[in-house]
mmCIF file of C-alpha atoms in Angstrom:
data_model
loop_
_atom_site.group_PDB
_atom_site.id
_atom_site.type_symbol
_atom_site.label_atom_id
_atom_site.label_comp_id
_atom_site.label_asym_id
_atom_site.label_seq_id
_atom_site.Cartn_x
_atom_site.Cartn_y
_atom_site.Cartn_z
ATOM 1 C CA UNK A 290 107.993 170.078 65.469
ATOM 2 C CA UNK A 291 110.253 168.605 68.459
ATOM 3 C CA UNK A 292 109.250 166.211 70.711
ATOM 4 C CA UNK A 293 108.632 167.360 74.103
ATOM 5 C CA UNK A 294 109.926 164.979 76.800
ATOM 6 C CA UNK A 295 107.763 163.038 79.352
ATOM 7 C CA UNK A 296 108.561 164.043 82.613
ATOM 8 C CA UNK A 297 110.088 160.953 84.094
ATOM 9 C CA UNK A 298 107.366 159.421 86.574
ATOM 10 C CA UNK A 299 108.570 157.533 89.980
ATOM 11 C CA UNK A 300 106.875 154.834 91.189
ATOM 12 C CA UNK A 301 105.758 155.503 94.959
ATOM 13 C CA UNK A 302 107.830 154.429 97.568
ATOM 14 C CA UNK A 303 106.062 152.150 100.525
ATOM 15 C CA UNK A 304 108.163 153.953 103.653
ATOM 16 C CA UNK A 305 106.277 151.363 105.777
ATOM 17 C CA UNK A 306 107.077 148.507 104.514
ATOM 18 C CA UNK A 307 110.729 149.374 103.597
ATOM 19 C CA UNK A 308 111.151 150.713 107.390
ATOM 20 C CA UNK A 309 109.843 147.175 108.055
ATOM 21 C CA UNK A 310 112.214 144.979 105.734
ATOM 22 C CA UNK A 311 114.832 146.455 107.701
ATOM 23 C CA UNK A 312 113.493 145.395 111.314
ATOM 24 C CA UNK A 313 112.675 142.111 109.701
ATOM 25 C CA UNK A 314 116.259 141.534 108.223
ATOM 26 C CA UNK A 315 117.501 142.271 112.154
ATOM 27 C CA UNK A 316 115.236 139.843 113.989
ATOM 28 C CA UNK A 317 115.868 137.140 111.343
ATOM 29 C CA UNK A 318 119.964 137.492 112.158
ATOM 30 C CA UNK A 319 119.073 137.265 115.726
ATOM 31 C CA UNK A 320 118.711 140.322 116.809
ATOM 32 C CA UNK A 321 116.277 142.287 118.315
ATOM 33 C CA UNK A 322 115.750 145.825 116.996
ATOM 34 C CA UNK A 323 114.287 147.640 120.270
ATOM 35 C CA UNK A 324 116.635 145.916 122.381
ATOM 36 C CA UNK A 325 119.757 147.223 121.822
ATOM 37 C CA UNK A 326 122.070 147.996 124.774
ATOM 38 C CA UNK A 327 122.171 151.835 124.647
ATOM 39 C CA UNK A 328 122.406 151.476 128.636
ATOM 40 C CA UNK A 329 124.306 154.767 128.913
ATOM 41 C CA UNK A 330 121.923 157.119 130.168
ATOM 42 C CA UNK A 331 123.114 161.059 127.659
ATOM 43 C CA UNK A 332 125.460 158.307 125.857
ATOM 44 C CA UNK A 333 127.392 160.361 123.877
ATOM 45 C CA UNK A 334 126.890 158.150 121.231
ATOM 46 C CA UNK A 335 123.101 158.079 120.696
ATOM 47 C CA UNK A 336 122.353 159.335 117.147
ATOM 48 C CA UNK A 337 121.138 162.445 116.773
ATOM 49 C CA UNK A 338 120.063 165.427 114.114
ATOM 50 C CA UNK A 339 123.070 167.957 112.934
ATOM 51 C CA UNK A 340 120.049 170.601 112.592
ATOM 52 C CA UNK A 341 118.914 170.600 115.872
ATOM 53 C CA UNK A 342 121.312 169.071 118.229
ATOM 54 C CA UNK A 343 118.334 166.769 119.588
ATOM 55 C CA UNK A 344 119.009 162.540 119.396
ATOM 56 C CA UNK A 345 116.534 160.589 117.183
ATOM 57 C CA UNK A 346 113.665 159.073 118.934
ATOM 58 C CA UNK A 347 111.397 156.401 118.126
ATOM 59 C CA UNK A 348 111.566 154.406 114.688
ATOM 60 C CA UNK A 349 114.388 157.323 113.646
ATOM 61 C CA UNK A 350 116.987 155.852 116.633
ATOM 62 C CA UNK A 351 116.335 152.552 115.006
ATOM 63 C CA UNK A 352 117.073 152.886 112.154
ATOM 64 C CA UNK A 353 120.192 155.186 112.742
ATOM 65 C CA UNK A 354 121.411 152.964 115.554
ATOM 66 C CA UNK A 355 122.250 150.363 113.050
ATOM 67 C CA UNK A 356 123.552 151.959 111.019
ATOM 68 C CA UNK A 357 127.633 150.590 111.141
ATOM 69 C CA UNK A 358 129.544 154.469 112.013
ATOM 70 C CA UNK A 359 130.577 155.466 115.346
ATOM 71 C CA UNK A 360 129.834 159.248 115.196
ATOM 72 C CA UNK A 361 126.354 160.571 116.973
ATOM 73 C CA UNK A 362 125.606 163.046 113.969
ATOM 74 C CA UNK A 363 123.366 162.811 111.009
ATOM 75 C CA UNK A 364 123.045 165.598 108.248
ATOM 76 C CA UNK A 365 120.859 166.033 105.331
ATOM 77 C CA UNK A 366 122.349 166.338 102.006
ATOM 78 C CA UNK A 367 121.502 169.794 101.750
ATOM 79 C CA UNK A 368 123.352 170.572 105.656
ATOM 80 C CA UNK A 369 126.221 168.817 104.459
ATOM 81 C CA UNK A 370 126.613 170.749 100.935
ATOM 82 C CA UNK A 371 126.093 174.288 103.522
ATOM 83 C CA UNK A 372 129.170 173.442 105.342
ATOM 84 C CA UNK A 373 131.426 172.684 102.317
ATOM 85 C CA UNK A 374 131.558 169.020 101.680
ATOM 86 C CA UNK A 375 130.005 166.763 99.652
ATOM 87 C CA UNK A 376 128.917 162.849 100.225
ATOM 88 C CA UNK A 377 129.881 161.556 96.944
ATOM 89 C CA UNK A 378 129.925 157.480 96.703
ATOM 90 C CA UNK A 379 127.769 157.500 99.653
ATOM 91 C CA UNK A 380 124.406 155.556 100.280
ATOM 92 C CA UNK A 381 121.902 157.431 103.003
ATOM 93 C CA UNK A 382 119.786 156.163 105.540
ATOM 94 C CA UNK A 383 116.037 156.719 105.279
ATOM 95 C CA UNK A 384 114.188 158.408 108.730
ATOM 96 C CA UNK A 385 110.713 159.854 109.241
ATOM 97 C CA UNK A 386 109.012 162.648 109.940
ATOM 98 C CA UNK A 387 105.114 163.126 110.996
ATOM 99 C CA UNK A 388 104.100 166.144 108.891
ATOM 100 C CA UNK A 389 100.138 167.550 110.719
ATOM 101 C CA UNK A 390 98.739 169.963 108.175
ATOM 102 C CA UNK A 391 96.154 172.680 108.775
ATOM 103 C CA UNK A 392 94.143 173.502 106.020
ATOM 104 C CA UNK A 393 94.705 177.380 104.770
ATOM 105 C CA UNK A 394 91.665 179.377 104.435
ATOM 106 C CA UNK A 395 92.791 179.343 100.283
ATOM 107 C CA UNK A 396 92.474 175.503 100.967
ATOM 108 C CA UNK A 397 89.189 175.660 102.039
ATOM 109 C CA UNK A 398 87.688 178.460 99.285
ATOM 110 C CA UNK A 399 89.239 176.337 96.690
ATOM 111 C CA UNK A 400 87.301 173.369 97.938
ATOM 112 C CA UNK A 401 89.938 170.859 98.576
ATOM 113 C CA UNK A 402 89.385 167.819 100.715
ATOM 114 C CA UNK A 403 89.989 168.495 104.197
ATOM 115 C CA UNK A 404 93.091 167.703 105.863
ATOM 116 C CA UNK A 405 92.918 169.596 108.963
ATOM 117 C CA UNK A 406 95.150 168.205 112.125
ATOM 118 C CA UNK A 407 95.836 165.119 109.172
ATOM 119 C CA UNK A 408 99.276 163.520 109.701
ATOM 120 C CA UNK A 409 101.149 162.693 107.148
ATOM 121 C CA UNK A 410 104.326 160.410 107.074
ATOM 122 C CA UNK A 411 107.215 162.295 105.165
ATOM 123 C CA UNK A 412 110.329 160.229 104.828
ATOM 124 C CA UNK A 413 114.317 161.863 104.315
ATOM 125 C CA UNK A 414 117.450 160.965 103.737
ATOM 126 C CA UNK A 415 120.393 161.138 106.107
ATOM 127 C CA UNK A 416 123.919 160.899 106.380
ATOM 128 C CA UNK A 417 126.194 159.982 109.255
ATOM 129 C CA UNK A 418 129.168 162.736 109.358
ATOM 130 C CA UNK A 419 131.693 160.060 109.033
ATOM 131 C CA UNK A 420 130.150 159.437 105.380
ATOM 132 C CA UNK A 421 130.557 163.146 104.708
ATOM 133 C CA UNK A 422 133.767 164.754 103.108
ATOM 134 C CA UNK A 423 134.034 168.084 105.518
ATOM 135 C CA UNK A 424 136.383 170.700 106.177
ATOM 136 C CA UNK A 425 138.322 170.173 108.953
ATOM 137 C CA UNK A 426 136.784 173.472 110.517
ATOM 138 C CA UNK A 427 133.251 171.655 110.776
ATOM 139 C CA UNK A 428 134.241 168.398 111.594
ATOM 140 C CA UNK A 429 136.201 170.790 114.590
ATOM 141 C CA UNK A 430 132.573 172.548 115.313
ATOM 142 C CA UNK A 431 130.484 169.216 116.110
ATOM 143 C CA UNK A 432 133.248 167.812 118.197
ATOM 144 C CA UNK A 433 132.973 170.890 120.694
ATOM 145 C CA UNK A 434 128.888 170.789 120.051
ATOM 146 C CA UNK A 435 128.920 167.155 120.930
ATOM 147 C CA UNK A 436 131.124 168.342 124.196
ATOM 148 C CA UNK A 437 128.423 171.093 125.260
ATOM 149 C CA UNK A 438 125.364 168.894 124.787
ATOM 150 C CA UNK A 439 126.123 165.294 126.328
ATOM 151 C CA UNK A 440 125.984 163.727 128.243
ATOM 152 C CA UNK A 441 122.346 164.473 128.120
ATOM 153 C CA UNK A 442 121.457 163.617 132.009
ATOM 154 C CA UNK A 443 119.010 165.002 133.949
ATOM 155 C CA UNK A 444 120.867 166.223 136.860
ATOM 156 C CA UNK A 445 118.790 164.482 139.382
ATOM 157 C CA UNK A 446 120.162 161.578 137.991
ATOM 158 C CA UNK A 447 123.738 161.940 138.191
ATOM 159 C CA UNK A 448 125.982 159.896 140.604
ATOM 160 C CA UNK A 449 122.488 157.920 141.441
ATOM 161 C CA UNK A 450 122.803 154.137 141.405
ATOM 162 C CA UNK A 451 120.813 153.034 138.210
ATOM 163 C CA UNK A 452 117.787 151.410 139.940
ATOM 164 C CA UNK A 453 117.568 153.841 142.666
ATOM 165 C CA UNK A 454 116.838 156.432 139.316
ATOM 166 C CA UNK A 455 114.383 153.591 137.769
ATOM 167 C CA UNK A 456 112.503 153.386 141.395
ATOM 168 C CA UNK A 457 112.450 157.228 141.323
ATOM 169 C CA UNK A 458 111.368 157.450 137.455
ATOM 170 C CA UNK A 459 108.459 154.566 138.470
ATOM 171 C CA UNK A 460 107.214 156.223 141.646
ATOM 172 C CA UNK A 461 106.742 160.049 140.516
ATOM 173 C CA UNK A 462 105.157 158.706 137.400
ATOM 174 C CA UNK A 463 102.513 156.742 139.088
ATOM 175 C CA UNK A 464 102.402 159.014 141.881
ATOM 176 C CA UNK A 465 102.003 162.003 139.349
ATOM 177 C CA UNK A 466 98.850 159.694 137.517
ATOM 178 C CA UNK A 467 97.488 158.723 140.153
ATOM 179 C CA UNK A 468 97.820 154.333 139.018
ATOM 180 C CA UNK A 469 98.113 152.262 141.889
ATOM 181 C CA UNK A 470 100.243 149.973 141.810
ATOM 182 C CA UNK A 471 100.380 146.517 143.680
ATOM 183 C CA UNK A 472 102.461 143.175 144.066
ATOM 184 C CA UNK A 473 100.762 139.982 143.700
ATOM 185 C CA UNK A 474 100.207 136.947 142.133
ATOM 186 C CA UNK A 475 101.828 135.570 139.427
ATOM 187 C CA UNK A 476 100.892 137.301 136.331
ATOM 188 C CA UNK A 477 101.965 140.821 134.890
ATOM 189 C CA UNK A 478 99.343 143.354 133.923
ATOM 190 C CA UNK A 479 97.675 146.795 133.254
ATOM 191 C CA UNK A 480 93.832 146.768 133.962
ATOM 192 C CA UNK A 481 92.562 149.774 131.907
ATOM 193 C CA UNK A 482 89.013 149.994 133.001
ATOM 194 C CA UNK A 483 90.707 149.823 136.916
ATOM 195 C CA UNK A 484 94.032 152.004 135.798
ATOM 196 C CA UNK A 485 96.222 149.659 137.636
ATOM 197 C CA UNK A 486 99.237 147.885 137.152
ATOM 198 C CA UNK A 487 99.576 144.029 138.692
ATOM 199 C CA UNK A 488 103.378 142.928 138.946
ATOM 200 C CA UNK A 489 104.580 139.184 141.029
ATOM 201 C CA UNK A 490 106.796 140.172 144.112
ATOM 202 C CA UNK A 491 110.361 141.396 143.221
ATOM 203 C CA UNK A 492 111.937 138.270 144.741
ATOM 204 C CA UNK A 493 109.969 136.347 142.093
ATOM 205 C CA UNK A 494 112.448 138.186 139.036
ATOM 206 C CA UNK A 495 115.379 136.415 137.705
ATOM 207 C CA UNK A 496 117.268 140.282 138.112
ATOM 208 C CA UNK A 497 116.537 144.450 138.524
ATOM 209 C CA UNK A 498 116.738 144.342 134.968
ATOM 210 C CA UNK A 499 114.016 142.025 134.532
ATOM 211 C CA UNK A 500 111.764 143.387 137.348
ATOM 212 C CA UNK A 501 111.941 147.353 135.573
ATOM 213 C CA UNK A 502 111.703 146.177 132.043
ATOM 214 C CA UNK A 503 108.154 144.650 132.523
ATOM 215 C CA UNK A 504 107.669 147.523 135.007
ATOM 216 C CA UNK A 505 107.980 150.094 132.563
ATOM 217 C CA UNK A 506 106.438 147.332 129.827
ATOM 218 C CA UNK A 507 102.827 147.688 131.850
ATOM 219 C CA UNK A 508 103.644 151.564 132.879
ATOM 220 C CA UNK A 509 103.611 152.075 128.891
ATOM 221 C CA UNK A 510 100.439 150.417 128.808
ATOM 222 C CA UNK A 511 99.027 152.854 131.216
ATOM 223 C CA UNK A 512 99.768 156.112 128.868
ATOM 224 C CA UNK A 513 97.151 154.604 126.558
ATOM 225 C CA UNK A 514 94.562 155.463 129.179
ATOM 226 C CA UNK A 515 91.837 158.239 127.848
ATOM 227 C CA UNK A 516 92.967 160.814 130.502
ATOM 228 C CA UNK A 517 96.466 160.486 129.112
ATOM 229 C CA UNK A 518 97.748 159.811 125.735
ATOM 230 C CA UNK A 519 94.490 158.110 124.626
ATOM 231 C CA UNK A 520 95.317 154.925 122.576
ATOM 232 C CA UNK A 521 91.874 153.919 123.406
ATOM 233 C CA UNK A 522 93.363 151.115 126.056
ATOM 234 C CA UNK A 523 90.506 151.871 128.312
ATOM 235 C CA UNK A 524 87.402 152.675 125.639
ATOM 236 C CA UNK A 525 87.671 150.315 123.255
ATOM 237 C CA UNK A 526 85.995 147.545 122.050
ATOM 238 C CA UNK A 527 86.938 144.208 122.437
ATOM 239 C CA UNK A 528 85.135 142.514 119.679
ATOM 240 C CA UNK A 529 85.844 144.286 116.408
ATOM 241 C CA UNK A 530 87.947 142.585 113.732
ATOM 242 C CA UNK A 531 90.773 144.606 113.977
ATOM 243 C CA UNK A 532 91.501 143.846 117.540
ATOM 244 C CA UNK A 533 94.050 141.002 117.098
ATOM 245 C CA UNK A 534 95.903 143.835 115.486
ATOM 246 C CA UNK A 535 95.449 146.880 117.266
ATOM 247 C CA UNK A 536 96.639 144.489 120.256
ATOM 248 C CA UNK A 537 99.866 143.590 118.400
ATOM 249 C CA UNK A 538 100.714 147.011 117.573
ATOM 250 C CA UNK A 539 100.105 147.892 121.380
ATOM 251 C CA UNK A 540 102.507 145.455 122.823
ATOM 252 C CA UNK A 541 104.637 146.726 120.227
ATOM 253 C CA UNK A 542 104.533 149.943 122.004
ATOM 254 C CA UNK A 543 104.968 148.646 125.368
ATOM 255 C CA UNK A 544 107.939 146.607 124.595
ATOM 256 C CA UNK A 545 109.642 149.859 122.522
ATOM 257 C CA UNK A 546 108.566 152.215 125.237
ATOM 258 C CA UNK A 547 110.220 149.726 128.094
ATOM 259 C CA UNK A 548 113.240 149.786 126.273
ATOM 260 C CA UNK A 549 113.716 152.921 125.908
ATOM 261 C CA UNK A 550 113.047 153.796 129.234
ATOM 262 C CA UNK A 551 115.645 151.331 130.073
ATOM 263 C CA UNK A 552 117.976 152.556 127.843
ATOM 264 C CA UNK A 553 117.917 156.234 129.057
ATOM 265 C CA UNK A 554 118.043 154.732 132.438
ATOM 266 C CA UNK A 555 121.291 152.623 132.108
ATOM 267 C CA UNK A 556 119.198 149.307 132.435
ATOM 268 C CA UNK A 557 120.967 147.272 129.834
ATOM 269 C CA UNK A 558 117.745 145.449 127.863
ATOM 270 C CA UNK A 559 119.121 142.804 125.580
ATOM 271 C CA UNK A 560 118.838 139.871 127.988
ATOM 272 C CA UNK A 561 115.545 139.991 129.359
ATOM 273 C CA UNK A 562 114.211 137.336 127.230
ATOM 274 C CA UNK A 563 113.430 133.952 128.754
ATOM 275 C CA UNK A 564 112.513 132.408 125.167
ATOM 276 C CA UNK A 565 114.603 134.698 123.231
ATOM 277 C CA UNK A 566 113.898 132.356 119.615
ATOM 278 C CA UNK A 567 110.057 132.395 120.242
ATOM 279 C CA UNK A 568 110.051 135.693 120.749
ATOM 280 C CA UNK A 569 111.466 136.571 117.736
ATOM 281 C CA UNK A 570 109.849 134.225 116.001
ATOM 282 C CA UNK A 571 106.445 135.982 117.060
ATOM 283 C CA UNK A 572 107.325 139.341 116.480
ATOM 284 C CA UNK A 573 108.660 138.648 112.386
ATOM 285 C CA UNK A 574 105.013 137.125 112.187
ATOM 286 C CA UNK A 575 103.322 140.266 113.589
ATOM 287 C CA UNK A 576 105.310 142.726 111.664
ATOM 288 C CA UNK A 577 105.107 140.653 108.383
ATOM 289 C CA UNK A 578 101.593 140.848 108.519
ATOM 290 C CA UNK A 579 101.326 144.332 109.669
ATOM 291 C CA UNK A 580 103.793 146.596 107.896
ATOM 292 C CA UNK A 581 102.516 149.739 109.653
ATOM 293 C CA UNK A 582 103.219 148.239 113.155
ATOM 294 C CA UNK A 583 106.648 149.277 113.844
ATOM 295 C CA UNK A 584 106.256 153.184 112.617
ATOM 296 C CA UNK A 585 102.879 153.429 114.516
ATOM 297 C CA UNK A 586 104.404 151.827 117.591
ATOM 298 C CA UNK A 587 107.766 153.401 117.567
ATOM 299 C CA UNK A 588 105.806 156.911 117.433
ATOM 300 C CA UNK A 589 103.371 155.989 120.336
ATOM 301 C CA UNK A 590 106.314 154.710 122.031
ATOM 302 C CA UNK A 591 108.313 157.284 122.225
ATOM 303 C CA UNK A 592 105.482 159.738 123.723
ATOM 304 C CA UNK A 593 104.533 157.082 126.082
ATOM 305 C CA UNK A 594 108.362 156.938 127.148
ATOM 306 C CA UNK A 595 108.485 160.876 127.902
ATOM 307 C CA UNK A 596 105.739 161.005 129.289
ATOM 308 C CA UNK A 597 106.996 158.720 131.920
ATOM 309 C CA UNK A 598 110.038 160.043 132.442
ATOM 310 C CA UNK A 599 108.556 163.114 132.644
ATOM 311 C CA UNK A 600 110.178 165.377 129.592
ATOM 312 C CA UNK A 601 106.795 165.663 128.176
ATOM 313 C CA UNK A 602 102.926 165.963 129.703
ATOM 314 C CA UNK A 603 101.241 163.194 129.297
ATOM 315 C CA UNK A 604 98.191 164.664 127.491
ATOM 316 C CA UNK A 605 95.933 163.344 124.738
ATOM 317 C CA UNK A 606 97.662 162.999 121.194
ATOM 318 C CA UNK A 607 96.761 162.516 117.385
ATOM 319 C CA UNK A 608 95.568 159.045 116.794
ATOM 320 C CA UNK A 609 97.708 156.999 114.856
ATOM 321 C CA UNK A 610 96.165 153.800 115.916
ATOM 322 C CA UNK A 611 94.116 152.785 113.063
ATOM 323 C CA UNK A 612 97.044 153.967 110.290
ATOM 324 C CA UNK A 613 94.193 156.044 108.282
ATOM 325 C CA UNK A 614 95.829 159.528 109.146
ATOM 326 C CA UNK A 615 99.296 157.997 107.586
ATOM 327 C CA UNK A 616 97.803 156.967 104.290
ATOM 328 C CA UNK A 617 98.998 160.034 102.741
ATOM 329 C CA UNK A 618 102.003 161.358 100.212
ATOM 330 C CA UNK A 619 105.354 159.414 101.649
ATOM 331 C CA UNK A 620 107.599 160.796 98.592
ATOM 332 C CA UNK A 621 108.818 163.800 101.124
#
């Protein structure tokens, strides 16, 4: 009788901490993953999808940011093989993707657990067009696709002096929610229970830079109200067990959201630190003992970040705070 094989068996892949290694590796050389200068506001260089045209947001722009090519587009295997070439010798890049399943009503006769509006983290691989071998008629087609969509500027914006356009982005967003805000003091913060934002006086800034980066910093704070995206900044409690790290992973998503503000803005980011070694130093302790920080923050982050520039409303979300709606199949 012949021996039927055993289907080969993977062992599961951690996305999170991988994602995190990577971040990790970065701070430890020095560098600070969320503030790169991408201070060119529709750079033509930010990466983006060769699907859908669209650059990479949160943990995705990361990751693809670092990666060391010089052209904005990223293709799937699969894309690439569609348009004739092939990526042989080449190692991808992993990026995310929050998968929300609704349970089918066959789902629900059949008895299966219920997994309705339950996010799931799916995880890809990606290559940058300079890794793949393609005709020269494709590599002609995203030249002239990169022409037509960047730069990616909101017209308002255009031959505006950059902090004129951060002032404007600052004001209509707290005008628009309704968050006073008030100079005084010398301490920066977001009361939640108040929904108001305390910054020193302007002269009291070493630089623009400085003064809009915590800005933005305490205006990311502010989406986490209830009647916005609903991180539970204003509702809850202060004494649980987890708080030490549902407060890590929210000034994770302050300092992401402020930088990418900045970045979209022109504000260049990467010298805003006053204690540049401690501050790395506290943020590989943080992510080494919280390997679902950066994913959950750099998602969170990037809502909070259109929703205060205005490209999205800033209405209540899917909670990824506690990490429980992200515990499910990563092998996508």
């Amino acid at each position: 009788m012949k021996k039927r094989n055993k289907k080969k068996v993977y062992p599961k892949r951690d996305v999170y901490q991988e994602i995190t290694n990577t971040l990790i590796a970065s701070l430890e050389a020095g560098t600070v993953p969320w503030h790169q200068p991408w201070t060119v506001c529709g750079d033509r260089g930010l990466p983006r999808s060769g699907a859908t045209g669209k650059p990479y947001s949160g943990i995705n722009s990361l990751l693809t940011m670092y990666a060391p090519y010089e052209s904005p587009w990223w293709l799937t295997f699969k894309q690439c093989k569609e348009l004739g070439g092939n990526v042989k010798g080449q190692k991808g890049t992993m990026i995310t993707k929050w998968i929300v399943y609704e349970d089918t009503p066959e789902d629900k006769i059949a008895g299966k657990p219920d997994r309705t509006k339950r996010p799931i983290l799916r995880h890809f691989v990606v290559f940058n067009l300079e890794q793949c071998n393609l005709p020269d008629k494709a590599l002609a087609w995203f030249a002239k696709r990169l022409d037509k969509l960047a730069p990616a500027i909101p017209e308002e914006f255009v031959g505006v002096d950059t902090f004129t356009s951060a002032a404007k982005v600052s004001g209509d967003y707290l005008e628009r929610e309704n968050i006073n805000l008030s100079h005084k003091g010398d301490e920066a913060y977001y009361a939640p229970l108040e929904d108001r934002i305390v910054l020193p006086n302007r002269n009291q800034f070493d630089s623009s830079e400085s003064y809009y980066a915590v800005l933005f910093h305490e205006e990311v704070h502010s989406t986490g109200h209830s009647s916005r995206l609903n991180r539970g900044n204003d509702t809850r409690s202060r004494n649980g067990s987890d708080e030490l790290q549902v407060y890590s992973r929210e000034e994770l998503v302050a300092e992401m959201g402020s930088s990418f503000i900045c970045g979209m803005l022109g504000i260049a980011n990467d010298k805003i630190d006053t204690n540049r070694d401690a501050y790395i130093a506290g943020w590989l302790k943080k992510l080494k003992d919280d390997k679902k920080a950066v994913i959950l923050a750099s998602s969170a982050a990037a809502k909070a970040s259109d929703c205060i520039l205005n490209t999205s409303p800033c209405e209540g979300d899917i909670d990824f705070e506690s990490g429980d709606a992200a515990e499910g199949d990563t092998n996508g």
